[in-house]
Short mmCIF file of C-alpha atoms in Angstrom, two decimals:
data_model
loop_
_atom_site.label_atom_id
_atom_site.label_comp_id
_atom_site.label_asym_id
_atom_site.label_seq_id
_atom_site.Cartn_x
_atom_site.Cartn_y
_atom_site.Cartn_z
CA MET A 1 65.10 87.46 226.90
CA LYS A 2 62.51 89.04 224.64
CA ILE A 3 62.96 91.82 222.07
CA LEU A 4 60.06 94.10 221.24
CA ALA A 5 60.31 96.40 218.21
CA GLY A 6 58.53 99.69 217.74
CA ASN A 7 57.76 101.15 214.34
CA SER A 8 60.52 103.78 214.23
CA ASN A 9 63.29 101.47 213.00
CA LYS A 10 62.05 97.93 212.28
CA PRO A 11 65.06 96.96 210.09
CA LEU A 12 67.49 97.69 212.94
CA ALA A 13 65.39 95.69 215.41
CA GLU A 14 65.23 92.78 212.95
CA ALA A 15 69.03 92.89 212.51
CA ILE A 16 69.52 92.82 216.30
CA SER A 17 67.08 89.91 216.53
CA ALA A 18 68.93 87.99 213.82
CA TYR A 19 72.32 88.59 215.48
CA LEU A 20 71.07 87.28 218.83
CA ASN A 21 68.98 84.51 217.22
CA VAL A 22 66.01 85.69 219.29
CA PRO A 23 62.72 86.19 217.40
CA LEU A 24 60.97 89.53 217.81
CA THR A 25 58.11 89.42 220.30
CA LYS A 26 54.73 89.44 218.60
CA ALA A 27 52.78 92.62 219.26
CA SER A 28 50.03 94.68 217.71
CA ILE A 29 50.85 98.39 217.52
CA ARG A 30 48.12 100.33 215.83
CA ARG A 31 46.36 103.68 215.83
CA PHE A 32 42.73 104.62 216.28
CA SER A 33 41.11 106.95 213.75
CA ASP A 34 42.14 109.98 215.83
CA MET A 35 45.78 108.68 215.82
CA GLU A 36 45.77 107.47 219.43
CA ILE A 37 48.35 104.69 219.84
CA PHE A 38 47.22 101.27 221.04
CA VAL A 39 49.63 98.45 221.92
CA GLU A 40 48.81 94.81 222.62
CA ILE A 41 51.58 92.34 223.47
CA LEU A 42 50.59 89.02 221.91
CA GLU A 43 52.97 86.83 223.95
CA ASN A 44 53.37 86.11 227.64
CA VAL A 45 56.03 88.40 229.15
CA ARG A 46 55.54 87.62 232.84
CA GLY A 47 58.93 87.41 234.55
CA GLU A 48 60.79 88.09 231.29
CA ASP A 49 63.74 90.41 230.59
CA VAL A 50 62.36 92.57 227.75
CA PHE A 51 64.31 94.95 225.50
CA VAL A 52 62.22 97.56 223.66
CA VAL A 53 63.98 98.88 220.53
CA GLN A 54 62.70 102.30 219.50
CA SER A 55 64.49 105.42 218.23
CA THR A 56 62.73 108.71 218.91
CA ASN A 57 63.45 110.40 215.60
CA TYR A 58 60.91 112.04 213.24
CA PRO A 59 57.99 111.91 213.87
CA THR A 60 59.57 112.41 217.27
CA ASN A 61 56.46 112.77 219.40
CA ASP A 62 54.70 109.78 217.80
CA ASN A 63 57.72 107.53 218.25
CA LEU A 64 58.28 108.70 221.82
CA MET A 65 54.64 108.09 222.74
CA GLU A 66 54.78 104.66 221.13
CA LEU A 67 57.81 103.80 223.28
CA LEU A 68 56.02 104.94 226.44
CA VAL A 69 52.85 102.97 225.67
CA MET A 70 54.84 99.80 224.85
CA MET A 71 56.70 99.98 228.16
CA ASP A 72 53.48 100.58 230.09
CA ALA A 73 51.95 97.50 228.44
CA LEU A 74 55.00 95.43 229.43
CA ARG A 75 54.96 96.70 233.01
CA ARG A 76 51.28 95.86 233.34
CA GLY A 77 52.04 92.45 231.80
CA SER A 78 54.41 91.76 234.75
CA ALA A 79 57.69 91.81 232.80
CA ARG A 80 60.56 91.30 235.25
CA ARG A 81 62.75 94.02 233.73
CA VAL A 82 62.13 96.46 230.87
CA THR A 83 65.12 97.99 229.08
CA ALA A 84 64.47 100.91 226.73
CA VAL A 85 66.90 100.54 223.81
CA ILE A 86 66.93 104.01 222.24
CA PRO A 87 69.57 104.18 219.46
CA TYR A 88 68.69 107.84 218.80
CA TYR A 89 67.51 109.84 221.82
CA GLY A 90 65.27 112.64 220.59
CA TYR A 91 65.24 115.98 222.44
CA ALA A 92 68.88 115.37 223.45
CA ARG A 93 69.90 118.78 222.12
CA GLN A 94 67.64 120.41 224.71
CA ASP A 95 69.90 119.32 227.58
CA ARG A 96 70.15 122.69 229.38
CA LYS A 97 68.46 126.06 229.71
CA THR A 98 69.64 128.22 226.82
CA GLY A 99 67.82 131.30 228.06
CA PRO A 100 65.21 132.45 230.54
CA ARG A 101 61.90 130.55 230.58
CA THR A 102 63.16 127.72 228.35
CA PRO A 103 62.73 123.98 229.08
CA ILE A 104 65.22 121.20 229.65
CA SER A 105 63.29 118.78 227.47
CA ALA A 106 65.90 116.02 227.59
CA LYS A 107 65.25 115.73 231.34
CA LEU A 108 61.48 115.78 230.80
CA VAL A 109 61.77 112.88 228.34
CA ALA A 110 63.93 110.96 230.83
CA ASN A 111 61.22 111.40 233.47
CA LEU A 112 58.55 110.15 231.05
CA ILE A 113 60.59 107.06 230.13
CA GLU A 114 61.13 106.16 233.78
CA THR A 115 57.49 106.75 234.73
CA ALA A 116 56.35 104.54 231.83
CA GLY A 117 58.24 101.62 233.35
CA ALA A 118 61.84 101.52 232.12
CA ASN A 119 64.13 99.73 234.57
CA ARG A 120 67.17 100.43 232.43
CA VAL A 121 68.13 102.52 229.39
CA LEU A 122 70.52 101.65 226.57
CA THR A 123 71.35 104.38 224.09
CA LEU A 124 74.02 105.44 221.59
CA ASP A 125 76.21 108.56 221.41
CA LEU A 126 74.12 110.93 223.49
CA HIS A 127 74.48 114.54 222.35
CA ALA A 128 75.65 115.35 225.87
CA GLY A 129 76.97 112.55 228.06
CA GLN A 130 75.54 114.27 231.13
CA ILE A 131 72.04 113.22 230.01
CA GLN A 132 72.84 109.87 231.62
CA GLY A 133 72.49 111.71 234.92
CA PHE A 134 68.92 112.73 234.06
CA PHE A 135 67.87 109.11 234.70
CA GLU A 136 67.51 107.51 238.11
CA VAL A 137 67.78 104.05 236.52
CA PRO A 138 71.02 102.49 235.15
CA THR A 139 71.87 104.02 231.77
CA ASP A 140 74.42 102.74 229.25
CA ASN A 141 75.65 105.15 226.59
CA LEU A 142 77.35 103.21 223.80
CA PHE A 143 79.83 104.72 221.34
CA ALA A 144 79.63 104.26 217.57
CA LEU A 145 83.28 105.25 217.14
CA PRO A 146 84.63 101.67 216.81
CA VAL A 147 82.11 100.97 214.01
CA LEU A 148 82.90 104.23 212.18
CA HIS A 149 86.65 103.73 212.65
CA LYS A 150 86.49 100.23 211.16
CA ASP A 151 84.59 101.57 208.13
CA LEU A 152 87.12 104.37 207.60
CA LYS A 153 90.05 101.95 207.81
CA GLU A 154 88.46 99.91 205.01
CA THR A 155 87.32 102.77 202.73
CA LEU A 156 90.35 105.05 203.16
CA LYS A 157 93.05 102.38 203.40
CA ASP A 158 94.82 103.73 200.31
CA GLU A 159 94.77 107.34 201.52
CA ASP A 160 97.67 108.96 203.33
CA GLU A 161 98.03 112.28 205.14
CA LEU A 162 94.77 111.81 207.04
CA MET A 163 93.48 114.56 209.32
CA VAL A 164 90.46 114.41 211.64
CA VAL A 165 88.51 117.65 211.90
CA SER A 166 85.99 118.71 214.55
CA PRO A 167 83.33 120.97 212.98
CA ASP A 168 83.07 122.93 216.23
CA VAL A 169 84.87 123.33 219.53
CA GLY A 170 82.28 121.22 221.38
CA GLY A 171 83.17 118.08 219.41
CA VAL A 172 86.91 118.12 220.10
CA VAL A 173 86.85 115.16 222.52
CA ARG A 174 85.06 112.99 219.93
CA ALA A 175 87.44 114.09 217.16
CA ARG A 176 90.50 113.51 219.33
CA ALA A 177 89.36 109.94 220.06
CA LEU A 178 89.10 109.18 216.32
CA ALA A 179 92.43 110.88 215.57
CA LYS A 180 94.07 108.74 218.23
CA ARG A 181 92.67 105.56 216.66
CA LEU A 182 93.76 106.62 213.15
CA GLU A 183 97.11 107.93 214.47
CA CYS A 184 96.75 111.20 212.60
CA ASP A 185 96.60 114.95 213.22
CA LEU A 186 93.63 116.90 214.54
CA ALA A 187 92.13 120.21 213.39
CA ILE A 188 89.27 122.31 214.77
CA ILE A 189 86.89 124.62 212.98
CA ASP A 190 85.93 127.68 214.96
CA LYS A 191 82.46 128.84 213.94
CA ARG A 192 80.08 131.46 215.19
CA ARG A 193 76.35 130.78 215.03
CA GLU A 194 74.46 134.01 214.30
CA LYS A 195 71.03 132.39 214.71
CA ALA A 196 69.54 128.92 215.21
CA GLY A 197 70.13 126.59 212.27
CA VAL A 198 72.68 128.86 210.57
CA SER A 199 76.42 128.48 211.06
CA GLU A 200 79.28 130.57 209.78
CA VAL A 201 82.82 129.22 209.54
CA MET A 202 85.27 131.67 211.03
CA ASN A 203 88.67 129.99 211.26
CA ILE A 204 90.45 126.65 210.89
CA ILE A 205 92.82 125.75 213.72
CA GLY A 206 95.27 123.42 211.98
CA GLU A 207 96.76 122.97 208.51
CA PRO A 208 94.52 120.92 206.19
CA LYS A 209 96.40 121.71 202.95
CA GLY A 210 97.02 118.53 200.95
CA ARG A 211 95.30 116.38 203.59
CA THR A 212 92.43 113.89 203.37
CA CYS A 213 90.14 115.42 205.97
CA ILE A 214 87.56 113.50 208.03
CA LEU A 215 84.85 115.53 209.74
CA ILE A 216 83.22 113.81 212.71
CA ASP A 217 80.04 114.72 214.62
CA ASP A 218 77.28 113.03 216.61
CA ILE A 219 74.22 114.47 214.82
CA VAL A 220 73.70 115.82 211.30
CA ASP A 221 70.35 117.56 210.99
CA SER A 222 70.19 120.37 208.42
CA ALA A 223 73.82 119.56 207.38
CA GLY A 224 74.61 123.26 207.21
CA THR A 225 77.52 123.01 209.65
CA LEU A 226 79.06 119.99 207.89
CA CYS A 227 78.73 121.47 204.40
CA ASN A 228 80.14 124.84 205.46
CA ALA A 229 83.02 123.08 207.20
CA ALA A 230 83.72 120.94 204.12
CA GLN A 231 83.76 124.03 201.90
CA ALA A 232 86.13 125.82 204.29
CA LEU A 233 88.51 122.85 204.26
CA VAL A 234 88.49 122.67 200.46
CA ASP A 235 89.12 126.43 200.27
CA ALA A 236 92.06 125.90 202.62
CA GLY A 237 93.58 123.34 200.23
CA ALA A 238 92.32 120.01 201.55
CA LYS A 239 92.82 117.12 199.12
CA SER A 240 89.36 115.65 199.89
CA VAL A 241 86.77 115.83 202.65
CA HIS A 242 84.80 112.96 204.18
CA ALA A 243 82.38 112.98 207.12
CA VAL A 244 81.29 110.39 209.67
CA VAL A 245 78.27 111.02 211.88
CA THR A 246 76.43 108.72 214.27
CA HIS A 247 72.87 109.98 213.86
CA GLY A 248 71.70 110.95 210.37
CA VAL A 249 68.62 113.06 211.15
CA LEU A 250 68.96 114.78 207.73
CA SER A 251 65.76 116.81 207.88
CA GLY A 252 64.32 118.99 205.12
CA GLY A 253 66.70 119.48 202.22
CA ALA A 254 69.75 118.17 204.07
CA VAL A 255 70.45 115.27 201.67
CA ALA A 256 70.34 117.60 198.65
CA ARG A 257 72.62 120.01 200.52
CA VAL A 258 75.14 117.20 201.14
CA ALA A 259 74.91 116.10 197.49
CA ALA A 260 75.79 119.63 196.34
CA SER A 261 78.64 120.02 198.83
CA PRO A 262 82.35 119.15 198.41
CA LEU A 263 81.89 116.09 200.67
CA GLU A 264 83.18 112.94 199.00
CA GLN A 265 81.01 110.85 201.32
CA LEU A 266 78.90 111.17 204.44
CA VAL A 267 78.84 107.98 206.50
CA ILE A 268 76.01 107.62 209.03
CA THR A 269 74.80 104.72 211.15
CA ASP A 270 71.39 103.08 210.99
CA SER A 271 70.37 104.42 214.43
CA ILE A 272 67.70 106.21 212.36
CA GLN A 273 66.02 104.35 209.50
CA ALA A 274 67.20 105.63 206.12
CA THR A 275 64.77 107.69 204.08
CA GLU A 276 64.38 107.18 200.34
CA ALA A 277 66.51 110.29 199.75
CA VAL A 278 69.34 108.76 201.78
CA ARG A 279 69.07 105.40 200.00
CA VAL A 280 69.44 106.91 196.54
CA SER A 281 72.05 109.53 197.44
CA HIS A 282 75.42 109.15 195.71
CA ASN A 283 77.48 110.41 198.65
CA VAL A 284 75.51 109.35 201.75
CA ARG A 285 76.07 105.83 203.06
CA GLN A 286 74.84 103.89 206.10
CA VAL A 287 76.78 101.43 208.26
CA THR A 288 75.00 99.23 210.77
CA ILE A 289 75.33 99.41 214.54
CA ALA A 290 73.12 96.32 215.02
CA PRO A 291 75.99 94.02 216.16
CA LEU A 292 77.14 96.65 218.70
CA LEU A 293 73.64 97.07 220.17
CA ALA A 294 73.00 93.32 220.07
CA GLU A 295 76.22 92.55 221.93
CA ALA A 296 75.36 95.17 224.56
CA ILE A 297 71.88 93.64 224.96
CA ARG A 298 73.41 90.18 225.37
CA ARG A 299 75.79 91.43 228.06
CA ILE A 300 73.04 93.23 229.96
CA TYR A 301 70.91 90.07 229.87
CA GLU A 302 73.83 87.93 231.06
CA GLU A 303 74.81 90.54 233.71
CA LYS A 304 78.25 91.05 232.13
CA SER A 305 80.29 94.20 231.59
CA VAL A 306 79.12 96.52 228.79
CA SER A 307 82.10 98.89 229.05
CA SER A 308 84.46 96.04 228.10
CA LEU A 309 82.98 96.28 224.58
CA PHE A 310 85.26 99.28 224.07
CA ASP A 311 88.46 97.96 225.70
#
């Protein structure tokens, strides 16, 4: 197999390469003066099984276009199979029409990825699992829950009275899965969003008083929802509040917002490369999903079961 890394998350690609003991494929990815992207694969890929590692986080459009151009170069270089490994799938929140004359951009991106030459897609914790159906090629959606659960077992091993909390009704299935693994109670925060990007906590379904609460979500962007939820739990008598999230988008002043919140810690994965603000934050921490992705890549290459990773 060959592994080709884009520029969006080189450290993750290097960690996957090290785990599999497969060197990264040499390539030149550069921009012309007008910022056009140019890709040249510097190794023979004819008949090879190639995995392209590229998250489509900020700058989303640049990283997406880079992914498309890399796959086109591989297809024209006669690669046998091209698998797009997209730890963070940008545009995933636009998975349905939210009003008249609005796009379904997650489907548009899926079409672009297929047209560029992807024979298979490997991704992590899609915002909506149904996005797998937007692709006509085989799509594997991995779950970061085992990685996050292992980290919680190590960091909160001395804590008792744990409670998993979903910050909204839509995340109940994810929260229930973690609560089942931790063998603890589940609570739900009912919130009403008055306008985009602003959330208001309305009610807590459950009793968090005296509990060590763990908020779980798939994406943290502005962090408004998480911080409001943490404050509501503290106001309701929670002993402490922690949060685990797969994709740490953390745009704008999100890291500062988390730092000023009652959150003891926010644990995110390295599906998105950490910014300097994240690296120096006292209560934001990254755990790696490189072994999970690497093992999935190995199984795809060897034509073995990927779902058995989670048995």
